[in-house]
Amino acid sequence: MSESLVPNIELKKYHDKEKELKRLREMNCVMATENEKLREEVKKWVQQAVNTQRDLDEAKRKLLELEKENDSLNTEAIQVRKKNKRLLRNIANLHEEIEAKKTAIEIEVLQHSIKEYKSQLIEAKSKNRFLQKVVNNSESQLLICHKARKVVTDDYAQLIENIKNVDRFHDMEGRVQDIEA
């Protein structure tokens, strides 16, 4: 029974990973949007920069911060993409494992069925051999009965013939005695 739960557990893990992948994709989209907003903000700052050195330095500093943040977001987006690829590979591997386990279970079921069929076949062969012996014994007994019947019939016919001969003899003996008397 625990084998049948394994595919369900694997399937749940697969669904959980799919949810995580979806969440990461949504996060990636949000980051891309934020990245675009940051670029727009950088443009605004550059446009609003004044000619004074202090304002220019402030604009440069803000630009550097935004670029660092942009780089950080880009790095994070790259990591998210790598993680997404890894998750997709894991999902593919899970699919392969689940299919392999299903196939293994089907093979086990088939092997069990084959064993049962072989057992039934052996039992049927054994019964067939027994019945063949019974038939052979019956045929032998029938042959013996036929031979015994023939012997008895032949003996009976010979006995009847002997009785007839004895009766004839008695008839002849009676006639001989009648003739002598």
GROMACS .gro file of N, CA and C in nm:
model
  543
    1MET      N    1   0.083  -0.119   0.000
    1MET     CA    2   0.000   0.000   0.000
    1MET      C    3   0.087   0.125   0.000
    2SER      N    4   0.205   0.115   0.068
    2SER     CA    5   0.293   0.232   0.070
    2SER      C    6   0.348   0.262  -0.068
    3GLU      N    7   0.358   0.157  -0.153
    3GLU     CA    8   0.405   0.180  -0.290
    3GLU      C    9   0.306   0.264  -0.368
    4SER      N   10   0.176   0.244  -0.338
    4SER     CA   11   0.076   0.322  -0.411
    4SER      C   12   0.074   0.466  -0.361
    5LEU      N   13   0.124   0.490  -0.239
    5LEU     CA   14   0.129   0.627  -0.187
    5LEU      C   15   0.248   0.703  -0.243
    6VAL      N   16   0.352   0.630  -0.282
    6VAL     CA   17   0.473   0.697  -0.334
    6VAL      C   18   0.442   0.784  -0.455
    7PRO      N   19   0.369   0.731  -0.555
    7PRO     CA   20   0.337   0.819  -0.668
    7PRO      C   21   0.254   0.941  -0.625
    8ASN      N   22   0.164   0.921  -0.526
    8ASN     CA   23   0.084   1.035  -0.480
    8ASN      C   24   0.172   1.138  -0.411
    9ILE      N   25   0.269   1.093  -0.332
    9ILE     CA   26   0.360   1.186  -0.264
    9ILE      C   27   0.445   1.257  -0.368
   10GLU      N   28   0.493   1.180  -0.465
   10GLU     CA   29   0.575   1.240  -0.571
   10GLU      C   30   0.492   1.341  -0.649
   11LEU      N   31   0.366   1.307  -0.675
   11LEU     CA   32   0.278   1.398  -0.748
   11LEU      C   33   0.255   1.525  -0.668
   12LYS      N   34   0.240   1.513  -0.536
   12LYS     CA   35   0.220   1.631  -0.452
   12LYS      C   36   0.345   1.718  -0.456
   13LYS      N   37   0.463   1.653  -0.447
   13LYS     CA   38   0.588   1.730  -0.456
   13LYS      C   39   0.596   1.802  -0.590
   14TYR      N   40   0.554   1.731  -0.694
   14TYR     CA   41   0.555   1.791  -0.828
   14TYR      C   42   0.464   1.914  -0.832
   15HIS      N   43   0.344   1.901  -0.777
   15HIS     CA   44   0.251   2.015  -0.776
   15HIS      C   45   0.305   2.130  -0.692
   16ASP      N   46   0.369   2.096  -0.578
   16ASP     CA   47   0.428   2.201  -0.494
   16ASP      C   48   0.538   2.274  -0.570
   17LYS      N   49   0.619   2.200  -0.644
   17LYS     CA   50   0.727   2.264  -0.721
   17LYS      C   51   0.670   2.349  -0.834
   18GLU      N   52   0.560   2.301  -0.893
   18GLU     CA   53   0.495   2.383  -0.997
   18GLU      C   54   0.444   2.514  -0.939
   19LYS      N   55   0.385   2.508  -0.819
   19LYS     CA   56   0.337   2.631  -0.754
   19LYS      C   57   0.453   2.726  -0.726
   20GLU      N   58   0.564   2.668  -0.678
   20GLU     CA   59   0.682   2.750  -0.649
   20GLU      C   60   0.735   2.814  -0.777
   21LEU      N   61   0.736   2.737  -0.884
   21LEU     CA   62   0.781   2.788  -1.013
   21LEU      C   63   0.691   2.902  -1.059
   22LYS      N   64   0.562   2.888  -1.044
   22LYS     CA   65   0.467   2.993  -1.083
   22LYS      C   66   0.492   3.119  -1.001
   23ARG      N   67   0.513   3.099  -0.868
   23ARG     CA   68   0.538   3.213  -0.780
   23ARG      C   69   0.666   3.285  -0.821
   24LEU      N   70   0.769   3.207  -0.856
   24LEU     CA   71   0.895   3.268  -0.897
   24LEU      C   72   0.881   3.342  -1.030
   25ARG      N   73   0.800   3.288  -1.120
   25ARG     CA   74   0.777   3.359  -1.247
   25ARG      C   75   0.705   3.491  -1.223
   26GLU      N   76   0.606   3.487  -1.133
   26GLU     CA   77   0.534   3.611  -1.102
   26GLU      C   78   0.629   3.713  -1.038
   27MET      N   79   0.715   3.663  -0.950
   27MET     CA   80   0.812   3.750  -0.885
   27MET      C   81   0.908   3.809  -0.989
   28ASN      N   82   0.944   3.726  -1.086
   28ASN     CA   83   1.033   3.771  -1.193
   28ASN      C   84   0.967   3.884  -1.272
   29CYS      N   85   0.837   3.868  -1.301
   29CYS     CA   86   0.764   3.974  -1.373
   29CYS      C   87   0.758   4.102  -1.291
   30VAL      N   88   0.733   4.086  -1.160
   30VAL     CA   89   0.728   4.204  -1.073
   30VAL      C   90   0.863   4.274  -1.071
   31MET      N   91   0.970   4.192  -1.066
   31MET     CA   92   1.104   4.251  -1.063
   31MET      C   93   1.135   4.323  -1.195
   32ALA      N   94   1.090   4.263  -1.303
   32ALA     CA   95   1.112   4.328  -1.433
   32ALA      C   96   1.038   4.462  -1.438
   33THR      N   97   0.917   4.462  -1.384
   33THR     CA   98   0.839   4.588  -1.380
   33THR      C   99   0.910   4.691  -1.292
   34GLU      N  100   0.957   4.645  -1.176
   34GLU     CA  101   1.029   4.737  -1.087
   34GLU      C  102   1.156   4.787  -1.154
   35ASN      N  103   1.221   4.696  -1.225
   35ASN     CA  104   1.343   4.733  -1.296
   35ASN      C  105   1.313   4.843  -1.398
   36GLU      N  106   1.203   4.828  -1.469
   36GLU     CA  107   1.163   4.929  -1.567
   36GLU      C  108   1.131   5.062  -1.498
   37LYS      N  109   1.063   5.052  -1.384
   37LYS     CA  110   1.030   5.173  -1.308
   37LYS      C  111   1.157   5.244  -1.263
   38LEU      N  112   1.253   5.161  -1.220
   38LEU     CA  113   1.379   5.220  -1.174
   38LEU      C  114   1.451   5.289  -1.290
   39ARG      N  115   1.447   5.228  -1.406
   39ARG     CA  116   1.509   5.293  -1.522
   39ARG      C  117   1.441   5.427  -1.553
   40GLU      N  118   1.309   5.427  -1.543
   40GLU     CA  119   1.235   5.552  -1.567
   40GLU      C  120   1.272   5.657  -1.463
   41GLU      N  121   1.287   5.610  -1.340
   41GLU     CA  122   1.324   5.703  -1.233
   41GLU      C  123   1.464   5.759  -1.256
   42VAL      N  124   1.554   5.670  -1.304
   42VAL     CA  125   1.689   5.716  -1.335
   42VAL      C  126   1.684   5.824  -1.443
   43LYS      N  127   1.603   5.803  -1.543
   43LYS     CA  128   1.589   5.902  -1.650
   43LYS      C  129   1.538   6.035  -1.595
   44LYS      N  130   1.438   6.026  -1.504
   44LYS     CA  131   1.382   6.149  -1.446
   44LYS      C  132   1.489   6.225  -1.368
   45TRP      N  133   1.567   6.149  -1.291
   45TRP     CA  134   1.671   6.215  -1.212
   45TRP      C  135   1.773   6.283  -1.303
   46VAL      N  136   1.808   6.215  -1.408
   46VAL     CA  137   1.904   6.274  -1.501
   46VAL      C  138   1.846   6.400  -1.563
   47GLN      N  139   1.717   6.394  -1.601
   47GLN     CA  140   1.651   6.511  -1.661
   47GLN      C  141   1.638   6.626  -1.562
   48GLN      N  142   1.618   6.594  -1.434
   48GLN     CA  143   1.596   6.698  -1.335
   48GLN      C  144   1.727   6.754  -1.278
   49ALA      N  145   1.837   6.691  -1.316
   49ALA     CA  146   1.965   6.736  -1.261
   49ALA      C  147   1.992   6.883  -1.299
   50VAL      N  148   2.039   6.952  -1.207
   50VAL     CA  149   2.072   7.094  -1.232
   50VAL      C  150   2.218   7.109  -1.262
   51ASN      N  151   2.254   7.221  -1.312
   51ASN     CA  152   2.390   7.243  -1.355
   51ASN      C  153   2.488   7.260  -1.240
   52THR      N  154   2.438   7.281  -1.124
   52THR     CA  155   2.533   7.303  -1.014
   52THR      C  156   2.604   7.173  -0.980
   53GLN      N  157   2.720   7.184  -0.933
   53GLN     CA  158   2.801   7.066  -0.900
   53GLN      C  159   2.737   6.984  -0.790
   54ARG      N  160   2.680   7.056  -0.691
   54ARG     CA  161   2.620   6.983  -0.580
   54ARG      C  162   2.500   6.903  -0.629
   55ASP      N  163   2.415   6.964  -0.709
   55ASP     CA  164   2.300   6.892  -0.763
   55ASP      C  165   2.346   6.780  -0.856
   56LEU      N  166   2.450   6.807  -0.931
   56LEU     CA  167   2.503   6.707  -1.022
   56LEU      C  168   2.560   6.588  -0.943
   57ASP      N  169   2.634   6.617  -0.836
   57ASP     CA  170   2.689   6.509  -0.752
   57ASP      C  171   2.576   6.426  -0.689
   58GLU      N  172   2.472   6.498  -0.642
   58GLU     CA  173   2.357   6.428  -0.583
   58GLU      C  174   2.290   6.337  -0.687
   59ALA      N  175   2.277   6.389  -0.806
   59ALA     CA  176   2.215   6.310  -0.913
   59ALA      C  177   2.301   6.189  -0.946
   60LYS      N  178   2.436   6.210  -0.948
   60LYS     CA  179   2.526   6.097  -0.976
   60LYS      C  180   2.516   5.992  -0.866
   61ARG      N  181   2.513   6.041  -0.741
   61ARG     CA  182   2.503   5.948  -0.628
   61ARG      C  183   2.374   5.867  -0.636
   62LYS      N  184   2.264   5.936  -0.663
   62LYS     CA  185   2.134   5.869  -0.674
   62LYS      C  186   2.135   5.769  -0.791
   63LEU      N  187   2.196   5.812  -0.900
   63LEU     CA  188   2.207   5.725  -1.017
   63LEU      C  189   2.286   5.598  -0.983
   64LEU      N  190   2.398   5.615  -0.910
   64LEU     CA  191   2.478   5.499  -0.870
   64LEU      C  192   2.397   5.405  -0.781
   65GLU      N  193   2.322   5.462  -0.688
   65GLU     CA  194   2.239   5.379  -0.600
   65GLU      C  195   2.136   5.301  -0.682
   66LEU      N  196   2.074   5.372  -0.775
   66LEU     CA  197   1.973   5.306  -0.858
   66LEU      C  198   2.035   5.200  -0.948
   67GLU      N  199   2.154   5.229  -1.000
   67GLU     CA  200   2.222   5.130  -1.083
   67GLU      C  201   2.261   5.007  -1.001
   68LYS      N  202   2.308   5.032  -0.876
   68LYS     CA  203   2.341   4.919  -0.789
   68LYS      C  204   2.215   4.836  -0.761
   69GLU      N  205   2.107   4.907  -0.734
   69GLU     CA  206   1.981   4.837  -0.707
   69GLU      C  207   1.936   4.760  -0.832
   70ASN      N  208   1.955   4.825  -0.947
   70ASN     CA  209   1.921   4.760  -1.074
   70ASN      C  210   2.008   4.636  -1.096
   71ASP      N  211   2.139   4.650  -1.070
   71ASP     CA  212   2.229   4.535  -1.082
   71ASP      C  213   2.189   4.424  -0.987
   72SER      N  214   2.153   4.464  -0.864
   72SER     CA  215   2.110   4.366  -0.765
   72SER      C  216   1.985   4.293  -0.813
   73LEU      N  217   1.891   4.371  -0.868
   73LEU     CA  218   1.768   4.309  -0.919
   73LEU      C  219   1.798   4.219  -1.039
   74ASN      N  220   1.889   4.264  -1.125
   74ASN     CA  221   1.928   4.180  -1.239
   74ASN      C  222   1.992   4.050  -1.193
   75THR      N  223   2.080   4.061  -1.092
   75THR     CA  224   2.145   3.942  -1.037
   75THR      C  225   2.040   3.848  -0.978
   76GLU      N  226   1.946   3.906  -0.904
   76GLU     CA  227   1.841   3.825  -0.845
   76GLU      C  228   1.754   3.761  -0.954
   77ALA      N  229   1.726   3.837  -1.060
   77ALA     CA  230   1.647   3.782  -1.170
   77ALA      C  231   1.721   3.666  -1.237
   78ILE      N  232   1.853   3.679  -1.252
   78ILE     CA  233   1.934   3.570  -1.310
   78ILE      C  234   1.926   3.447  -1.220
   79GLN      N  235   1.936   3.470  -1.088
   79GLN     CA  236   1.928   3.358  -0.994
   79GLN      C  237   1.790   3.292  -1.000
   80VAL      N  238   1.687   3.375  -1.013
   80VAL     CA  239   1.551   3.321  -1.023
   80VAL      C  240   1.538   3.238  -1.150
   81ARG      N  241   1.594   3.286  -1.261
   81ARG     CA  242   1.589   3.210  -1.386
   81ARG      C  243   1.663   3.076  -1.372
   82LYS      N  244   1.779   3.081  -1.306
   82LYS     CA  245   1.855   2.957  -1.284
   82LYS      C  246   1.773   2.860  -1.199
   83LYS      N  247   1.712   2.916  -1.094
   83LYS     CA  248   1.630   2.832  -1.006
   83LYS      C  249   1.512   2.774  -1.083
   84ASN      N  250   1.452   2.856  -1.170
   84ASN     CA  251   1.340   2.809  -1.254
   84ASN      C  252   1.385   2.693  -1.342
   85LYS      N  253   1.503   2.707  -1.404
   85LYS     CA  254   1.555   2.599  -1.488
   85LYS      C  255   1.577   2.472  -1.407
   86ARG      N  256   1.635   2.491  -1.287
   86ARG     CA  257   1.660   2.378  -1.199
   86ARG      C  258   1.527   2.310  -1.160
   87LEU      N  259   1.427   2.392  -1.129
   87LEU     CA  260   1.295   2.337  -1.094
   87LEU      C  261   1.233   2.263  -1.212
   88LEU      N  262   1.248   2.318  -1.331
   88LEU     CA  263   1.195   2.250  -1.449
   88LEU      C  264   1.264   2.115  -1.471
   89ARG      N  265   1.397   2.112  -1.450
   89ARG     CA  266   1.469   1.984  -1.462
   89ARG      C  267   1.420   1.886  -1.355
   90ASN      N  268   1.401   1.937  -1.233
   90ASN     CA  269   1.352   1.850  -1.125
   90ASN      C  270   1.213   1.795  -1.157
   91ILE      N  271   1.129   1.882  -1.213
   91ILE     CA  272   0.994   1.838  -1.250
   91ILE      C  273   1.003   1.730  -1.357
   92ALA      N  274   1.089   1.751  -1.455
   92ALA     CA  275   1.106   1.650  -1.562
   92ALA      C  276   1.158   1.519  -1.502
   93ASN      N  277   1.253   1.530  -1.409
   93ASN     CA  278   1.305   1.409  -1.344
   93ASN      C  279   1.196   1.339  -1.264
   94LEU      N  280   1.113   1.417  -1.195
   94LEU     CA  281   1.003   1.357  -1.119
   94LEU      C  282   0.906   1.284  -1.212
   95HIS      N  283   0.878   1.346  -1.326
   95HIS     CA  284   0.791   1.279  -1.424
   95HIS      C  285   0.852   1.145  -1.465
   96GLU      N  286   0.981   1.146  -1.494
   96GLU     CA  287   1.048   1.022  -1.536
   96GLU      C  288   1.044   0.918  -1.424
   97GLU      N  289   1.070   0.962  -1.300
   97GLU     CA  290   1.069   0.869  -1.187
   97GLU      C  291   0.929   0.811  -1.167
   98ILE      N  292   0.827   0.896  -1.176
   98ILE     CA  293   0.690   0.849  -1.158
   98ILE      C  294   0.655   0.747  -1.266
   99GLU      N  295   0.692   0.777  -1.390
   99GLU     CA  296   0.664   0.684  -1.499
   99GLU      C  297   0.739   0.553  -1.478
  100ALA      N  298   0.864   0.563  -1.433
  100ALA     CA  299   0.944   0.442  -1.408
  100ALA      C  300   0.880   0.359  -1.297
  101LYS      N  301   0.833   0.427  -1.190
  101LYS     CA  302   0.769   0.355  -1.080
  101LYS      C  303   0.638   0.292  -1.125
  102LYS      N  304   0.561   0.365  -1.206
  102LYS     CA  305   0.436   0.308  -1.258
  102LYS      C  306   0.467   0.184  -1.340
  103THR      N  307   0.569   0.194  -1.425
  103THR     CA  308   0.607   0.080  -1.509
  103THR      C  309   0.652  -0.038  -1.423
  104ALA      N  310   0.731  -0.008  -1.318
  104ALA     CA  311   0.778  -0.115  -1.229
  104ALA      C  312   0.660  -0.182  -1.160
  105ILE      N  313   0.563  -0.103  -1.116
  105ILE     CA  314   0.445  -0.159  -1.050
  105ILE      C  315   0.367  -0.245  -1.149
  106GLU      N  316   0.351  -0.195  -1.272
  106GLU     CA  317   0.279  -0.273  -1.373
  106GLU      C  318   0.352  -0.404  -1.402
  107ILE      N  319   0.485  -0.399  -1.406
  107ILE     CA  320   0.564  -0.520  -1.429
  107ILE      C  321   0.544  -0.619  -1.315
  108GLU      N  322   0.545  -0.567  -1.190
  108GLU     CA  323   0.522  -0.655  -1.075
  108GLU      C  324   0.385  -0.721  -1.083
  109VAL      N  325   0.284  -0.643  -1.119
  109VAL     CA  326   0.149  -0.698  -1.131
  109VAL      C  327   0.146  -0.806  -1.238
  110LEU      N  328   0.210  -0.778  -1.352
  110LEU     CA  329   0.214  -0.877  -1.460
  110LEU      C  330   0.290  -1.003  -1.417
  111GLN      N  331   0.402  -0.985  -1.345
  111GLN     CA  332   0.478  -1.100  -1.299
  111GLN      C  333   0.394  -1.185  -1.202
  112HIS      N  334   0.320  -1.116  -1.115
  112HIS     CA  335   0.233  -1.188  -1.021
  112HIS      C  336   0.126  -1.266  -1.098
  113SER      N  337   0.068  -1.201  -1.199
  113SER     CA  338  -0.034  -1.268  -1.282
  113SER      C  339   0.026  -1.389  -1.353
  114ILE      N  340   0.148  -1.371  -1.405
  114ILE     CA  341   0.215  -1.482  -1.474
  114ILE      C  342   0.236  -1.599  -1.377
  115LYS      N  343   0.280  -1.567  -1.254
  115LYS     CA  344   0.300  -1.673  -1.155
  115LYS      C  345   0.169  -1.745  -1.126
  116GLU      N  346   0.061  -1.667  -1.112
  116GLU     CA  347  -0.070  -1.730  -1.086
  116GLU      C  348  -0.111  -1.819  -1.204
  117TYR      N  349  -0.093  -1.768  -1.327
  117TYR     CA  350  -0.130  -1.847  -1.444
  117TYR      C  351  -0.044  -1.973  -1.454
  118LYS      N  352   0.085  -1.961  -1.424
  118LYS     CA  353   0.172  -2.079  -1.427
  118LYS      C  354   0.126  -2.181  -1.323
  119SER      N  355   0.092  -2.130  -1.203
  119SER     CA  356   0.044  -2.219  -1.098
  119SER      C  357  -0.083  -2.289  -1.141
  120GLN      N  358  -0.175  -2.214  -1.201
  120GLN     CA  359  -0.300  -2.274  -1.250
  120GLN      C  360  -0.271  -2.375  -1.361
  121LEU      N  361  -0.176  -2.342  -1.448
  121LEU     CA  362  -0.140  -2.432  -1.556
  121LEU      C  363  -0.080  -2.562  -1.501
  122ILE      N  364   0.008  -2.549  -1.402
  122ILE     CA  365   0.069  -2.668  -1.340
  122ILE      C  366  -0.040  -2.753  -1.275
  123GLU      N  367  -0.132  -2.685  -1.205
  123GLU     CA  368  -0.242  -2.757  -1.140
  123GLU      C  369  -0.329  -2.829  -1.245
  124ALA      N  370  -0.357  -2.760  -1.354
  124ALA     CA  371  -0.438  -2.820  -1.461
  124ALA      C  372  -0.365  -2.940  -1.523
  125LYS      N  373  -0.233  -2.926  -1.543
  125LYS     CA  374  -0.155  -3.037  -1.598
  125LYS      C  375  -0.158  -3.157  -1.503
  126SER      N  376  -0.145  -3.127  -1.373
  126SER     CA  377  -0.148  -3.234  -1.273
  126SER      C  378  -0.283  -3.306  -1.276
  127LYS      N  379  -0.391  -3.227  -1.282
  127LYS     CA  380  -0.525  -3.287  -1.289
  127LYS      C  381  -0.540  -3.368  -1.418
  128ASN      N  382  -0.486  -3.314  -1.526
  128ASN     CA  383  -0.494  -3.383  -1.655
  128ASN      C  384  -0.419  -3.516  -1.649
  129ARG      N  385  -0.300  -3.516  -1.587
  129ARG     CA  386  -0.224  -3.641  -1.574
  129ARG      C  387  -0.303  -3.743  -1.490
  130PHE      N  388  -0.363  -3.695  -1.380
  130PHE     CA  389  -0.442  -3.783  -1.295
  130PHE      C  390  -0.559  -3.842  -1.374
  131LEU      N  391  -0.630  -3.754  -1.446
  131LEU     CA  392  -0.745  -3.801  -1.525
  131LEU      C  393  -0.699  -3.898  -1.634
  132GLN      N  394  -0.583  -3.872  -1.694
  132GLN     CA  395  -0.530  -3.962  -1.797
  132GLN      C  396  -0.499  -4.099  -1.736
  133LYS      N  397  -0.443  -4.099  -1.613
  133LYS     CA  398  -0.416  -4.226  -1.545
  133LYS      C  399  -0.547  -4.300  -1.518
  134VAL      N  400  -0.648  -4.224  -1.472
  134VAL     CA  401  -0.778  -4.286  -1.445
  134VAL      C  402  -0.836  -4.345  -1.573
  135VAL      N  403  -0.827  -4.268  -1.683
  135VAL     CA  404  -0.878  -4.317  -1.812
  135VAL      C  405  -0.800  -4.441  -1.854
  136ASN      N  406  -0.668  -4.436  -1.841
  136ASN     CA  407  -0.585  -4.552  -1.878
  136ASN      C  408  -0.623  -4.673  -1.793
  137ASN      N  409  -0.640  -4.651  -1.660
  137ASN     CA  410  -0.679  -4.762  -1.572
  137ASN      C  411  -0.817  -4.815  -1.612
  138SER      N  412  -0.908  -4.723  -1.643
  138SER     CA  413  -1.043  -4.764  -1.684
  138SER      C  414  -1.037  -4.843  -1.814
  139GLU      N  415  -0.955  -4.796  -1.908
  139GLU     CA  416  -0.940  -4.869  -2.034
  139GLU      C  417  -0.881  -5.008  -2.010
  140SER      N  418  -0.781  -5.015  -1.918
  140SER     CA  419  -0.720  -5.144  -1.886
  140SER      C  420  -0.824  -5.237  -1.823
  141GLN      N  421  -0.901  -5.183  -1.728
  141GLN     CA  422  -1.003  -5.265  -1.663
  141GLN      C  423  -1.110  -5.309  -1.763
  142LEU      N  424  -1.146  -5.218  -1.854
  142LEU     CA  425  -1.245  -5.253  -1.957
  142LEU      C  426  -1.190  -5.364  -2.047
  143LEU      N  427  -1.063  -5.354  -2.083
  143LEU     CA  428  -1.001  -5.457  -2.166
  143LEU      C  429  -0.999  -5.591  -2.092
  144ILE      N  430  -0.967  -5.586  -1.963
  144ILE     CA  431  -0.967  -5.710  -1.882
  144ILE      C  432  -1.109  -5.768  -1.878
  145CYS      N  433  -1.208  -5.679  -1.859
  145CYS     CA  434  -1.347  -5.726  -1.855
  145CYS      C  435  -1.386  -5.790  -1.988
  146HIS      N  436  -1.346  -5.726  -2.099
  146HIS     CA  437  -1.376  -5.783  -2.231
  146HIS      C  438  -1.311  -5.921  -2.246
  147LYS      N  439  -1.186  -5.932  -2.202
  147LYS     CA  440  -1.117  -6.061  -2.213
  147LYS      C  441  -1.184  -6.166  -2.124
  148ALA      N  442  -1.219  -6.122  -2.001
  148ALA     CA  443  -1.284  -6.215  -1.908
  148ALA      C  444  -1.420  -6.258  -1.965
  149ARG      N  445  -1.493  -6.165  -2.022
  149ARG     CA  446  -1.623  -6.196  -2.081
  149ARG      C  447  -1.607  -6.296  -2.194
  150LYS      N  448  -1.504  -6.274  -2.276
  150LYS     CA  449  -1.480  -6.365  -2.388
  150LYS      C  450  -1.449  -6.505  -2.336
  151VAL      N  451  -1.362  -6.509  -2.231
  151VAL     CA  452  -1.327  -6.640  -2.174
  151VAL      C  453  -1.452  -6.706  -2.117
  152VAL      N  454  -1.530  -6.627  -2.040
  152VAL     CA  455  -1.651  -6.683  -1.978
  152VAL      C  456  -1.750  -6.725  -2.087
  153THR      N  457  -1.764  -6.640  -2.190
  153THR     CA  458  -1.857  -6.672  -2.299
  153THR      C  459  -1.812  -6.799  -2.371
  154ASP      N  460  -1.681  -6.807  -2.398
  154ASP     CA  461  -1.628  -6.928  -2.464
  154ASP      C  462  -1.648  -7.050  -2.374
  155ASP      N  463  -1.617  -7.034  -2.243
  155ASP     CA  464  -1.634  -7.146  -2.149
  155ASP      C  465  -1.782  -7.185  -2.140
  156TYR      N  466  -1.871  -7.086  -2.137
  156TYR     CA  467  -2.014  -7.112  -2.129
  156TYR      C  468  -2.062  -7.186  -2.253
  157ALA      N  469  -2.015  -7.140  -2.370
  157ALA     CA  470  -2.053  -7.206  -2.495
  157ALA      C  471  -2.004  -7.351  -2.495
  158GLN      N  472  -1.883  -7.371  -2.447
  158GLN     CA  473  -1.828  -7.506  -2.442
  158GLN      C  474  -1.908  -7.590  -2.342
  159LEU      N  475  -1.946  -7.530  -2.230
  159LEU     CA  476  -2.024  -7.601  -2.128
  159LEU      C  477  -2.161  -7.641  -2.187
  160ILE      N  478  -2.226  -7.549  -2.257
  160ILE     CA  479  -2.355  -7.578  -2.321
  160ILE      C  480  -2.338  -7.693  -2.420
  161GLU      N  481  -2.232  -7.687  -2.497
  161GLU     CA  482  -2.204  -7.793  -2.595
  161GLU      C  483  -2.185  -7.926  -2.524
  162ASN      N  484  -2.110  -7.924  -2.412
  162ASN     CA  485  -2.087  -8.046  -2.335
  162ASN      C  486  -2.219  -8.099  -2.279
  163ILE      N  487  -2.305  -8.006  -2.230
  163ILE     CA  488  -2.435  -8.049  -2.175
  163ILE      C  489  -2.518  -8.112  -2.286
  164LYS      N  490  -2.518  -8.051  -2.403
  164LYS     CA  491  -2.591  -8.108  -2.516
  164LYS      C  492  -2.537  -8.246  -2.551
  165ASN      N  493  -2.403  -8.256  -2.550
  165ASN     CA  494  -2.342  -8.386  -2.580
  165ASN      C  495  -2.382  -8.490  -2.475
  166VAL      N  496  -2.383  -8.445  -2.347
  166VAL     CA  497  -2.422  -8.537  -2.238
  166VAL      C  498  -2.568  -8.576  -2.258
  167ASP      N  499  -2.653  -8.476  -2.291
  167ASP     CA  500  -2.796  -8.508  -2.313
  167ASP      C  501  -2.810  -8.607  -2.430
  168ARG      N  502  -2.736  -8.586  -2.537
  168ARG     CA  503  -2.741  -8.677  -2.651
  168ARG      C  504  -2.695  -8.817  -2.610
  169PHE      N  505  -2.586  -8.813  -2.528
  169PHE     CA  506  -2.534  -8.940  -2.482
  169PHE      C  507  -2.641  -9.013  -2.399
  170HIS      N  508  -2.708  -8.938  -2.308
  170HIS     CA  509  -2.813  -9.000  -2.226
  170HIS      C  510  -2.929  -9.047  -2.315
  171ASP      N  511  -2.961  -8.967  -2.414
  171ASP     CA  512  -3.068  -9.008  -2.506
  171ASP      C  513  -3.026  -9.138  -2.578
  172MET      N  514  -2.904  -9.140  -2.625
  172MET     CA  515  -2.857  -9.258  -2.696
  172MET      C  516  -2.848  -9.378  -2.601
  173GLU      N  517  -2.802  -9.351  -2.481
  173GLU     CA  518  -2.792  -9.459  -2.383
  173GLU      C  519  -2.932  -9.513  -2.352
  174GLY      N  520  -3.029  -9.419  -2.340
  174GLY     CA  521  -3.168  -9.460  -2.315
  174GLY      C  522  -3.220  -9.541  -2.432
  175ARG      N  523  -3.189  -9.505  -2.553
  175ARG     CA  524  -3.234  -9.577  -2.672
  175ARG      C  525  -3.167  -9.714  -2.677
  176VAL      N  526  -3.037  -9.713  -2.643
  176VAL     CA  527  -2.964  -9.841  -2.644
  176VAL      C  528  -3.030  -9.935  -2.542
  177GLN      N  529  -3.063  -9.884  -2.425
  177GLN     CA  530  -3.126  -9.966  -2.321
  177GLN      C  531  -3.265 -10.008  -2.368
  178ASP      N  532  -3.336  -9.918  -2.437
  178ASP     CA  533  -3.468  -9.954  -2.488
  178ASP      C  534  -3.453 -10.065  -2.594
  179ILE      N  535  -3.352 -10.052  -2.678
  179ILE     CA  536  -3.331 -10.151  -2.782
  179ILE      C  537  -3.288 -10.283  -2.716
  180GLU      N  538  -3.207 -10.283  -2.617
  180GLU     CA  539  -3.161 -10.403  -2.549
  180GLU      C  540  -3.276 -10.462  -2.468
  181ALA      N  541  -3.362 -10.391  -2.426
  181ALA     CA  542  -3.470 -10.443  -2.343
  181ALA      C  543  -3.577 -10.492  -2.431
   0.00000   0.00000   0.00000
